[in-house]
PDB file of C-alpha atoms and ligand atoms in Angstrom:
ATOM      1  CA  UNK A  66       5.070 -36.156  -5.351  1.00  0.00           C
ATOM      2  CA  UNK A  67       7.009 -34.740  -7.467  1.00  0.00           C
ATOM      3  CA  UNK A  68       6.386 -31.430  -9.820  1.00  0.00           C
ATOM      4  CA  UNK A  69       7.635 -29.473 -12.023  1.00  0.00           C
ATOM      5  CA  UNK A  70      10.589 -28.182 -10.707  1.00  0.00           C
ATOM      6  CA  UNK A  71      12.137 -31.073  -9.155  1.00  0.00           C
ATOM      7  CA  UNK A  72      11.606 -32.382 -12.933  1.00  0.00           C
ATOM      8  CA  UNK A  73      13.568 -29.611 -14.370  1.00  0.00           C
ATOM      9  CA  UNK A  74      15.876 -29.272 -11.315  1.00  0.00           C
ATOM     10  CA  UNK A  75      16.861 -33.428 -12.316  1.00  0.00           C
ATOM     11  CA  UNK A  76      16.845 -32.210 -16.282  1.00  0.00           C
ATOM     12  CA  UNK A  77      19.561 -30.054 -15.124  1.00  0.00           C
ATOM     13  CA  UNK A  78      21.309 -32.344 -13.030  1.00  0.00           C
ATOM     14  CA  UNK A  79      21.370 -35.131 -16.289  1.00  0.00           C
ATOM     15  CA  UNK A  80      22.210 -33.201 -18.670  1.00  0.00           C
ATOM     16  CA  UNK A  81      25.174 -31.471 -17.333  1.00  0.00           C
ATOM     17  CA  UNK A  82      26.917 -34.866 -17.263  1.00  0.00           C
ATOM     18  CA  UNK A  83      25.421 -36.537 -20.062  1.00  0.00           C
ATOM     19  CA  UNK A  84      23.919 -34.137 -22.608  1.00  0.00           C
ATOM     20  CA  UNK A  85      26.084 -34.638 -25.762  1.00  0.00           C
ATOM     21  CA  UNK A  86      27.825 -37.601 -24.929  1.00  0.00           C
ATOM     22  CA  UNK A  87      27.518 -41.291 -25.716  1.00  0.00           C
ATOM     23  CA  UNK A  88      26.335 -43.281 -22.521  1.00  0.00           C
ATOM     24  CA  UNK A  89      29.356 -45.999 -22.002  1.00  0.00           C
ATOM     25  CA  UNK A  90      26.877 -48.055 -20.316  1.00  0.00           C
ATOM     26  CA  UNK A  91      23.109 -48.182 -20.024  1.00  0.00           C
ATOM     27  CA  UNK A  92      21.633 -50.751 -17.943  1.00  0.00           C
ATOM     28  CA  UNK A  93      17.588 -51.715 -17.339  1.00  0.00           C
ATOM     29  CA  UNK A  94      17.254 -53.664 -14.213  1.00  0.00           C
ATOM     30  CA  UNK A  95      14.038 -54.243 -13.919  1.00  0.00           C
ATOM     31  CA  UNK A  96      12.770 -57.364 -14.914  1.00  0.00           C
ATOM     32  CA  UNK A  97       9.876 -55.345 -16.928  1.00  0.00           C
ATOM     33  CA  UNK A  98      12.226 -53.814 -19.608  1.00  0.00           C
ATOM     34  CA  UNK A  99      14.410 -57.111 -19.525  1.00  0.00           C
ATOM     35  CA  UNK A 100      13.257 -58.349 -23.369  1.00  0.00           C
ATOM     36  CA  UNK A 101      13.273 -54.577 -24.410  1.00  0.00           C
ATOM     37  CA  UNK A 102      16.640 -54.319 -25.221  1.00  0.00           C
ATOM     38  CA  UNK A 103      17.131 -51.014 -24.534  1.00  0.00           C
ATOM     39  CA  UNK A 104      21.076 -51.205 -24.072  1.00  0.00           C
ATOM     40  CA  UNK A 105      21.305 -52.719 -27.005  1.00  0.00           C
ATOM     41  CA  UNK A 106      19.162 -49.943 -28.915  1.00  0.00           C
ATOM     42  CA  UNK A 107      20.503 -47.338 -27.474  1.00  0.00           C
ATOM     43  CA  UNK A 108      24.317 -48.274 -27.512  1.00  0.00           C
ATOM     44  CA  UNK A 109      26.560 -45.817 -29.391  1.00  0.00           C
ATOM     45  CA  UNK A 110      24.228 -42.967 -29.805  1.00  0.00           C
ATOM     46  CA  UNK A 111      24.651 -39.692 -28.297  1.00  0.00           C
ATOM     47  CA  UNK A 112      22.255 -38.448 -25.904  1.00  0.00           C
ATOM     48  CA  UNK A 113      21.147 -34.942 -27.689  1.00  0.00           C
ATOM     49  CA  UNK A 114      18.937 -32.934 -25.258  1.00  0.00           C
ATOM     50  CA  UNK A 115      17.227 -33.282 -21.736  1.00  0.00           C
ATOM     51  CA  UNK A 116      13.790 -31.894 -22.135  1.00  0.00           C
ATOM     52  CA  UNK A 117      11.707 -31.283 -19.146  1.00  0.00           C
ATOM     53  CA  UNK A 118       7.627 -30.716 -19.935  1.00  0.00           C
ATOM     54  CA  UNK A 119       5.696 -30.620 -16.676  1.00  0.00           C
ATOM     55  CA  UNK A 120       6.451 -33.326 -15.035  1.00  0.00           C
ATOM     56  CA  UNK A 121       7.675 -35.168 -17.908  1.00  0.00           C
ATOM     57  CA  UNK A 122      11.147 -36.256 -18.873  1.00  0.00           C
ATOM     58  CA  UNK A 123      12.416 -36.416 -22.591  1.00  0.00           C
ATOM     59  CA  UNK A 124      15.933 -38.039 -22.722  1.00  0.00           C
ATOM     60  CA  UNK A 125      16.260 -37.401 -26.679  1.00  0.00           C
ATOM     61  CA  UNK A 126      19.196 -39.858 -28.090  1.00  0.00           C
ATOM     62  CA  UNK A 127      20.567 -39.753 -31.665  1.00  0.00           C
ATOM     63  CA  UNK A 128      18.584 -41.087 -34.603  1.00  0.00           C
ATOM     64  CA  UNK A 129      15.290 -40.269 -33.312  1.00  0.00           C
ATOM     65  CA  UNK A 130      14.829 -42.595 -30.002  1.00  0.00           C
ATOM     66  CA  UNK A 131      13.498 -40.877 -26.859  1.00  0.00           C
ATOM     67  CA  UNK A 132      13.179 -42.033 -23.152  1.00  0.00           C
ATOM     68  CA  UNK A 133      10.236 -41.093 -21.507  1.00  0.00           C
ATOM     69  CA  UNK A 134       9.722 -40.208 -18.336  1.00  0.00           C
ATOM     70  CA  UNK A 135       7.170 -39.577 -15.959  1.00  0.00           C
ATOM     71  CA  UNK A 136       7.579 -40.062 -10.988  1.00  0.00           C
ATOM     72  CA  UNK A 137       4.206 -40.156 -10.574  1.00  0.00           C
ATOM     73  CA  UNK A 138       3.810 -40.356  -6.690  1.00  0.00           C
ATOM     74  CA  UNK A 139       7.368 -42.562  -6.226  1.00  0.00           C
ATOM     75  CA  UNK A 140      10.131 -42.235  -8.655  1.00  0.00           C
ATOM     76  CA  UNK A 141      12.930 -40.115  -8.467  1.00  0.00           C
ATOM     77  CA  UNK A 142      16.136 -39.152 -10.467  1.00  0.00           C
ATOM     78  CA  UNK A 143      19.690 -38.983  -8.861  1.00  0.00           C
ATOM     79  CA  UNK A 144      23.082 -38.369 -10.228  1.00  0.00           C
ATOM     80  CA  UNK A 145      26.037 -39.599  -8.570  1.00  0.00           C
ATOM     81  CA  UNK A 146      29.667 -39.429  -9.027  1.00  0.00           C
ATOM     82  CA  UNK A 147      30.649 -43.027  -9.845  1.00  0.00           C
ATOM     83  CA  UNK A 148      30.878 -45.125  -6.979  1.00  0.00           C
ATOM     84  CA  UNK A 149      29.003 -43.246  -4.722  1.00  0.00           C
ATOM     85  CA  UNK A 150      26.217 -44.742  -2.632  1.00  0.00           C
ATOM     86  CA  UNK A 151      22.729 -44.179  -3.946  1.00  0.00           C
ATOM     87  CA  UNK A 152      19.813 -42.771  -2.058  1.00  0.00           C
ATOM     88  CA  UNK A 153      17.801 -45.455  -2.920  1.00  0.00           C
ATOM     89  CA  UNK A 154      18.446 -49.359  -2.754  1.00  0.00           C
ATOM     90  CA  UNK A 155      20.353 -50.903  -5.468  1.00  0.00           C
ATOM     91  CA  UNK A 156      16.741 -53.283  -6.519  1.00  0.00           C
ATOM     92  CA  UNK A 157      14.560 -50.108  -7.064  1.00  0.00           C
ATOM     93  CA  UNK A 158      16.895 -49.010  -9.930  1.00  0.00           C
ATOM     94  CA  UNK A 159      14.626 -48.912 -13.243  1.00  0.00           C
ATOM     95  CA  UNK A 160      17.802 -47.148 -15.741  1.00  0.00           C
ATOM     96  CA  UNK A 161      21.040 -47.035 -15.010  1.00  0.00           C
ATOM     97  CA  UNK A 162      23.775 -44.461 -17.341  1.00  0.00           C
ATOM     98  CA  UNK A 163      27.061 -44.295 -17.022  1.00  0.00           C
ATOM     99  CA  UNK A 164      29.582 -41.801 -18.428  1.00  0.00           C
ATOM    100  CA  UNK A 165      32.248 -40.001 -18.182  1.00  0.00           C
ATOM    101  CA  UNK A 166      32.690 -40.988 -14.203  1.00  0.00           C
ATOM    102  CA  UNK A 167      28.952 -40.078 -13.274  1.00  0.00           C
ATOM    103  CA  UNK A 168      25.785 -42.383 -12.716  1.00  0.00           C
ATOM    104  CA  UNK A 169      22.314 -41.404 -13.752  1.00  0.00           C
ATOM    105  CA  UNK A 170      19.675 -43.659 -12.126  1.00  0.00           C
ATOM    106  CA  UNK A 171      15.721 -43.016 -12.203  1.00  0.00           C
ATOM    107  CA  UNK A 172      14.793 -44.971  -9.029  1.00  0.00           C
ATOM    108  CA  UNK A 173      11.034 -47.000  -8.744  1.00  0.00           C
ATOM    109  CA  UNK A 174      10.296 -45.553 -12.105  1.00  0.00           C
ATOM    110  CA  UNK A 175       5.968 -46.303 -13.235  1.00  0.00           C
ATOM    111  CA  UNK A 176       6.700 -44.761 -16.465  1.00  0.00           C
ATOM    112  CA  UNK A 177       9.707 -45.432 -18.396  1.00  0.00           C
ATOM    113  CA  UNK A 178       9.502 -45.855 -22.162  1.00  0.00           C
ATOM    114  CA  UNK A 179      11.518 -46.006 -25.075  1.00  0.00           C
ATOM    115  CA  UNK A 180       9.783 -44.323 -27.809  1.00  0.00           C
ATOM    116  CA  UNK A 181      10.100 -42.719 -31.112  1.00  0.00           C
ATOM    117  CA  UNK A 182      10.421 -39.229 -31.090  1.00  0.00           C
ATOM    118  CA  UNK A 183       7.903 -38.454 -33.394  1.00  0.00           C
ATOM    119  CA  UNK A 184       5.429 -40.325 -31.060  1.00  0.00           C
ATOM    120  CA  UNK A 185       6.247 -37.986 -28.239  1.00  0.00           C
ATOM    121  CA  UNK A 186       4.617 -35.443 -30.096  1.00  0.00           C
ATOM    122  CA  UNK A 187       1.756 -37.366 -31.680  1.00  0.00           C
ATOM    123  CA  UNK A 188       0.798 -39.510 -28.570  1.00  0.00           C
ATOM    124  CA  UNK A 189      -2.442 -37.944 -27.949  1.00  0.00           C
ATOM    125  CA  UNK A 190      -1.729 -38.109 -23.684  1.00  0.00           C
ATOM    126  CA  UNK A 191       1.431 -35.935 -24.661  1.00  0.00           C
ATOM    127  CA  UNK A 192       0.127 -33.515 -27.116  1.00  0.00           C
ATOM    128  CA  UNK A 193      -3.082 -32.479 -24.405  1.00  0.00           C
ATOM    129  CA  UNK A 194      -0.039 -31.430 -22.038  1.00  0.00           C
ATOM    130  CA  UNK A 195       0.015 -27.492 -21.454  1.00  0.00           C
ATOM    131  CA  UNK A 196       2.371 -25.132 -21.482  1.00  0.00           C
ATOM    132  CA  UNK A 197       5.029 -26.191 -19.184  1.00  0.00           C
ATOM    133  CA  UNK A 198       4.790 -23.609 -16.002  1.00  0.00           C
ATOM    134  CA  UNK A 199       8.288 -23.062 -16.596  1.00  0.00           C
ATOM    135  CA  UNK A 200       8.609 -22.517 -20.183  1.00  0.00           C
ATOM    136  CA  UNK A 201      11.288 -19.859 -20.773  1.00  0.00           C
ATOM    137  CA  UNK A 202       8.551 -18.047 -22.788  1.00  0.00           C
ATOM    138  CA  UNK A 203       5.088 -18.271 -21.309  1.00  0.00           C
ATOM    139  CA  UNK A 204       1.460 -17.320 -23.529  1.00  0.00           C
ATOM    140  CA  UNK A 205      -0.385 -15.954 -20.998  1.00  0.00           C
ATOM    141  CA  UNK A 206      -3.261 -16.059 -23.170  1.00  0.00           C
ATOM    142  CA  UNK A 207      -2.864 -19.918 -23.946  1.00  0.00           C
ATOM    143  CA  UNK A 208      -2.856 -20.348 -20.514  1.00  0.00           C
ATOM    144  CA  UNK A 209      -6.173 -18.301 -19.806  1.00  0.00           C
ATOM    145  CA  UNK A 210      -8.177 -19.994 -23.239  1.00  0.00           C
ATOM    146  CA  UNK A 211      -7.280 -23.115 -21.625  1.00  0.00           C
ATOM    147  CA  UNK A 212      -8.401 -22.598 -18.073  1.00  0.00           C
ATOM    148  CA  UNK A 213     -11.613 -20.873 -19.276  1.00  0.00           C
ATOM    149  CA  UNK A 214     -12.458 -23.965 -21.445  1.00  0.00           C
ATOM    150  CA  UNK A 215     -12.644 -26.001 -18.482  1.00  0.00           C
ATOM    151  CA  UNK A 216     -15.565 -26.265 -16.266  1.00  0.00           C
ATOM    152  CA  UNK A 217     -16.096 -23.121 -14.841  1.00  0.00           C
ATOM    153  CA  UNK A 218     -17.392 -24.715 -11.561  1.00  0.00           C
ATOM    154  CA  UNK A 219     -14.679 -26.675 -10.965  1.00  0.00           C
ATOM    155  CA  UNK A 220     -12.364 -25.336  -7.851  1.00  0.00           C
ATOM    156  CA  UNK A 221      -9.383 -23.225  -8.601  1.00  0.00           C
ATOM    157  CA  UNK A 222      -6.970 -25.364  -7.270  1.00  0.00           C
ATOM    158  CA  UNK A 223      -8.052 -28.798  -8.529  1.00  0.00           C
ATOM    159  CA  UNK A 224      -8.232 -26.484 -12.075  1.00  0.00           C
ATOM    160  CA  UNK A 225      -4.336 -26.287 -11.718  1.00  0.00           C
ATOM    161  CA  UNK A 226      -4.023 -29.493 -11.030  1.00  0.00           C
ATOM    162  CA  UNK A 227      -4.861 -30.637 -14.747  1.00  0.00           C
ATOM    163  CA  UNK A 228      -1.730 -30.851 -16.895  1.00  0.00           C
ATOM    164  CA  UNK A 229      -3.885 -30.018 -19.776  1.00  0.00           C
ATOM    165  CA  UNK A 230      -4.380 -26.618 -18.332  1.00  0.00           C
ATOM    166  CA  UNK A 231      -0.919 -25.988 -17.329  1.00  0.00           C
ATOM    167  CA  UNK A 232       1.798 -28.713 -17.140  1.00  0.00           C
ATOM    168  CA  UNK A 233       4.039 -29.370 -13.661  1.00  0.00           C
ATOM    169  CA  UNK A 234       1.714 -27.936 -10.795  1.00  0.00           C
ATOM    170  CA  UNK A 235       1.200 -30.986  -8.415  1.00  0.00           C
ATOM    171  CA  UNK A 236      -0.165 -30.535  -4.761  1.00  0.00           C
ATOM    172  CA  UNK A 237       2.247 -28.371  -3.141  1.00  0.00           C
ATOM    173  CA  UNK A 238       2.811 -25.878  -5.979  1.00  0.00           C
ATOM    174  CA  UNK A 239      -1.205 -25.484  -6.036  1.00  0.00           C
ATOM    175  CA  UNK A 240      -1.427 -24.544  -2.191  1.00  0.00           C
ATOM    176  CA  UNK A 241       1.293 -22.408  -2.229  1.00  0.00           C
ATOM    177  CA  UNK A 242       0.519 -20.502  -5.001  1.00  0.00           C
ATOM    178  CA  UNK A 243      -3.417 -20.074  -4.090  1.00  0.00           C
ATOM    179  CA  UNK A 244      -1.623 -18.663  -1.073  1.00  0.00           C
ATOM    180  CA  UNK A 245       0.540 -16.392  -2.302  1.00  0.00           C
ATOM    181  CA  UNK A 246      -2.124 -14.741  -4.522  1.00  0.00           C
ATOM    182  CA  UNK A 247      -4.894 -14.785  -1.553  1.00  0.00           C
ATOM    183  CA  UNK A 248      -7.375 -16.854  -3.510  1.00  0.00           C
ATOM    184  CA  UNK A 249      -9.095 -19.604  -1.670  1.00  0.00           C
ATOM    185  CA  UNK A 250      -8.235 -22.815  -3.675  1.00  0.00           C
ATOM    186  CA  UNK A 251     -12.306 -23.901  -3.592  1.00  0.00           C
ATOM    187  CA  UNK A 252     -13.321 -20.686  -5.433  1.00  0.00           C
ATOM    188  CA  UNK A 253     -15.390 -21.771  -8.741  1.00  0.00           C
ATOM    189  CA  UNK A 254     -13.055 -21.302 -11.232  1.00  0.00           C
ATOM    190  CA  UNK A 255     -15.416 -18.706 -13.035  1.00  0.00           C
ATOM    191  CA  UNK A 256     -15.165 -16.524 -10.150  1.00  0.00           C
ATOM    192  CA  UNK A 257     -11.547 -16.218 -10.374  1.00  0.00           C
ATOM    193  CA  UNK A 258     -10.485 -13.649 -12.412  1.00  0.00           C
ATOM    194  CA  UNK A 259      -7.875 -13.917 -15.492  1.00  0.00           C
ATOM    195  CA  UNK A 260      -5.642 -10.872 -12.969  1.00  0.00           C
ATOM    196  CA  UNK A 261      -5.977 -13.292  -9.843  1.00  0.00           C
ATOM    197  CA  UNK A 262      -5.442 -16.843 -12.296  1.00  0.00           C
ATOM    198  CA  UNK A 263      -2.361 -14.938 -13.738  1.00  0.00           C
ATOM    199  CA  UNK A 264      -0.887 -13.706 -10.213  1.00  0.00           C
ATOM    200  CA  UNK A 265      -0.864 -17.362  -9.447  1.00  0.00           C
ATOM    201  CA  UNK A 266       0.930 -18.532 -12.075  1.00  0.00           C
ATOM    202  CA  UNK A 267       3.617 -15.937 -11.751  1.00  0.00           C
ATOM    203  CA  UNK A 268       3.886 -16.647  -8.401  1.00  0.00           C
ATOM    204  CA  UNK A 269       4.227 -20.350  -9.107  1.00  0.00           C
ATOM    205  CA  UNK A 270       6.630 -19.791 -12.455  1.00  0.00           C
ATOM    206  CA  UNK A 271       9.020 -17.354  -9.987  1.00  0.00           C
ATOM    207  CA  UNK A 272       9.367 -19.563  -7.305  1.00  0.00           C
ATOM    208  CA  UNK A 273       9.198 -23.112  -9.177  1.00  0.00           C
ATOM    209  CA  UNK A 274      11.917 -21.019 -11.462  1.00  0.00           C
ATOM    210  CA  UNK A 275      13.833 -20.319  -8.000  1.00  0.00           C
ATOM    211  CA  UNK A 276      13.169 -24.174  -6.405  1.00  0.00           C
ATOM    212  CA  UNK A 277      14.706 -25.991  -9.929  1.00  0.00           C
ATOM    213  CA  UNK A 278      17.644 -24.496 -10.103  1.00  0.00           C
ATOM    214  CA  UNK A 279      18.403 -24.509  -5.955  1.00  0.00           C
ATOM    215  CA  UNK A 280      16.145 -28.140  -5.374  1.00  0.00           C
ATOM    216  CA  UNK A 281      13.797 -29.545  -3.367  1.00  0.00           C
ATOM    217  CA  UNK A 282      14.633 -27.899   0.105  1.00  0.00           C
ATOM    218  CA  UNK A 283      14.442 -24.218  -1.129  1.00  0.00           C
ATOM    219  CA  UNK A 284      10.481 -24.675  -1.685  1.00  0.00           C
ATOM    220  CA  UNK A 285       8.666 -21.867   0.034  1.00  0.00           C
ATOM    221  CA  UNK A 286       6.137 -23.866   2.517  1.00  0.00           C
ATOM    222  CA  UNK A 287       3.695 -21.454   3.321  1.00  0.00           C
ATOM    223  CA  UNK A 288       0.548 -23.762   4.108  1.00  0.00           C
ATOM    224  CA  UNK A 289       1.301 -27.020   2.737  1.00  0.00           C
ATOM    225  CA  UNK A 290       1.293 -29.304   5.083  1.00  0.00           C
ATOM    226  CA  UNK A 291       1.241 -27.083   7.814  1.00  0.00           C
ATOM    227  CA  UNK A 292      -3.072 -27.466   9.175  1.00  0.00           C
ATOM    228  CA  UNK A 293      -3.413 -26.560  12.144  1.00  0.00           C
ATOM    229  CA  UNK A 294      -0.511 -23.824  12.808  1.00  0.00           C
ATOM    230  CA  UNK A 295      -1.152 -20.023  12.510  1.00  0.00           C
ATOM    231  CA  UNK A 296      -1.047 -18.703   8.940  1.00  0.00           C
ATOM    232  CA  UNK A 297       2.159 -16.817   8.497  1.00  0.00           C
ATOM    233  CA  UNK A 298       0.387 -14.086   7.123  1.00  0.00           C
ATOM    234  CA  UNK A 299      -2.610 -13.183   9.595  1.00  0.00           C
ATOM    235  CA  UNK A 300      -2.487 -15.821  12.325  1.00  0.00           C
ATOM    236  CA  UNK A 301      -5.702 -17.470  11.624  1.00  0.00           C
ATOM    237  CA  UNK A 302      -5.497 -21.414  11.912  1.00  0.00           C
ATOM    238  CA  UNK A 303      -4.286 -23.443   8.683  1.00  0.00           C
ATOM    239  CA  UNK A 304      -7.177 -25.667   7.354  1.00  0.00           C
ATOM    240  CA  UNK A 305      -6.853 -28.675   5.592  1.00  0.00           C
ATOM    241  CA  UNK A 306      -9.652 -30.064   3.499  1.00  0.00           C
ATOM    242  CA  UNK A 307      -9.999 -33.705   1.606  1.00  0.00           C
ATOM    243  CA  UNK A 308     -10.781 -34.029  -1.364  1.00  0.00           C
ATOM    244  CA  UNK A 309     -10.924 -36.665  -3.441  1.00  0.00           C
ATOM    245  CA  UNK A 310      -7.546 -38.377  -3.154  1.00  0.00           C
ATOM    246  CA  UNK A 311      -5.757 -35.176  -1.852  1.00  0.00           C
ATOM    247  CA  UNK A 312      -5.638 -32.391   0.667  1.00  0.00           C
ATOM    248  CA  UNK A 313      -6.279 -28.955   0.262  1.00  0.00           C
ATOM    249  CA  UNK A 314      -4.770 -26.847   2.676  1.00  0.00           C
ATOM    250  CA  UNK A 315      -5.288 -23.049   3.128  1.00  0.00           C
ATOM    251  CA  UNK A 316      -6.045 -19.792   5.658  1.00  0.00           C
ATOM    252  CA  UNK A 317      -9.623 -19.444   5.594  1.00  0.00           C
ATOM    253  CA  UNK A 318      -9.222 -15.823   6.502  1.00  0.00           C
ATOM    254  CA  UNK A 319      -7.153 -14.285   4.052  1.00  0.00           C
ATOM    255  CA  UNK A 320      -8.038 -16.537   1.399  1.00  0.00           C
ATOM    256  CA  UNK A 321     -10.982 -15.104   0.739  1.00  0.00           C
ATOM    257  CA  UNK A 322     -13.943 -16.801  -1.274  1.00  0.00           C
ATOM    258  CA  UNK A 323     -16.307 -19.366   0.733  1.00  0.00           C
ATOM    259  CA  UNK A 324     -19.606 -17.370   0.028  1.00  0.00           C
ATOM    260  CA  UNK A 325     -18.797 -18.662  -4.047  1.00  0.00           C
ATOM    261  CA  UNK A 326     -18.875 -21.708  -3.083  1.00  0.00           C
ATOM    262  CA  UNK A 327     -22.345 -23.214  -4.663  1.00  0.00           C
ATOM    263  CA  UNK A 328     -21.223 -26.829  -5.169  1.00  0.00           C
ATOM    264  CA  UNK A 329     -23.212 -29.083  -2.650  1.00  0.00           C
ATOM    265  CA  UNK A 330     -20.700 -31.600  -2.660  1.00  0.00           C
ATOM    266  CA  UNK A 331     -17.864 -29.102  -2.145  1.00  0.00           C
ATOM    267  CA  UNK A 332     -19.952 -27.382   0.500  1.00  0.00           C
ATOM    268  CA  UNK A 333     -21.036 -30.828   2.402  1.00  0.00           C
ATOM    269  CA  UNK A 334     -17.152 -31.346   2.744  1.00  0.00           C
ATOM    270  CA  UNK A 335     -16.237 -27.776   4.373  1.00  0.00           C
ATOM    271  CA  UNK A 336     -18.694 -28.908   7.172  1.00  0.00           C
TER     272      UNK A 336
HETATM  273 ZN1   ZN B 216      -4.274 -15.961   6.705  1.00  0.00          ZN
END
């Protein structure tokens, strides 16, 4: 799925070839947006800013029109020199642009809307959003009111899941980061202290930092993924746990923090 930084590693991506220019071509292939008439309402105005939140997309255009974006679990952006083959098929296009000889295409696209740009910031789904993990200037104390005002007993890594708390962690992100800061992603978020909930943020805001601007394949892969083989850091097996409609996987050695665990459902699944 993806997060933040592949967001803001597209954002980058888009906006070096289209940012400030007029789109010579926009195209909506998908029979969804066919009576929408985006081409139409979009022709002739200048794209003005690529703005990444989370794992958002804002494609602002001239005269207050915005294209919203969101992957969930299957979309993707590319950018291709024109007449270049496309990673994807042809059918699973959602927007085409064209300009200046390059080809931006969001690919199998569940959310893509053209919206005023005042509603972006009054659409109350939008305005919840948190400070993007990779805001140039980050509040740490935003970040920690937010996370305390959440249930305290929820785990640590589900916490950083919600984009309300902090926008553009997803599942990988989360793992890696509970890693990195040796906190064991079931701890009860009130046992978590606002030094260990800030070390894994700045571990996540370094790396995601490092991962948008090189892509996907520089992503540090500590434990995602990776049940079953020796942690990198003190050879104890990788554990993966379900929950709910993802997998949570860690070092149960050096990510300390079972004995906090009082949740009986959370406790009946580490059996
Ligand atoms: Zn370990």
């Amino acid at each position: 799925m993806p997060e933040g930084d592949t967001i803001h590693y597209a954002a980058r991506r888009i906006a070096a070839v289209l940012e400030r220019r007029v789109p010579e071509e926009i195209l909506t292939p998908q029979p969804r947006h066919r009576f929408e008439r985006w081409p139409e309402r979009l022709a002739g105005r200048e794209l003005c800013t690529v703005d990444p939140h989370g794992k958002h997309l804002f494609l602002r255009f001239e005269g207050g029109m915005t294209l919203h974006s969101h992957l969930r679990m299957s979309g993707s952006w590319g950018v291709y020199r024109a007449g270049q083959p496309w990673r994807r098929s042809r059918r699973r296009a959602w927007l085409v642009m064209r300009g200046g000889g390059w080809e931006v295409v969001q690919f199998d696209g569940p959310v893509l809307e053209l919206m005023s740009d005042a509603r972006t910031r009054s659409q109350p789904s939008l305005c919840a959003l948190g400070q993007d993990v990779l805001a140039e200037r980050f509040d740490e104390d935003e970040f920690l009111r937010r996370l305390r005002r959440d249930d305290p007993r929820r785990p640590i890594g589900d916490a950083l899941l919600d984009q309300r708390t902090l926008a553009g962690i997803g599942n990988v992100w989360k793992a890696e980061c509970c890693f990195a800061a040796c906190v064991n992603p079931w701890r009860a978020t009130a046992h978590v202290s606002d030094e260990q909930a800030l070390a894994l943020v700045s571990f996540a805001r370094e790396r995601m930092a490092q991962s948008a601007r090189d892509g996907f394949q520089e992503r540090p892969r500590a434990v995602y993924r990776r049940a079953g083989e020796p942690c990198p850091r003190c050879g104890a097996t990788l554990k993966a746990v379900h929950f709910e409609d993802y997998i949570i996987a860690y070092c149960p050695h050096c990510q300390t923090g079972d004995k906090e665990l009082k949740d009986r459902r959370l406790s009946r699944l580490l059996k």
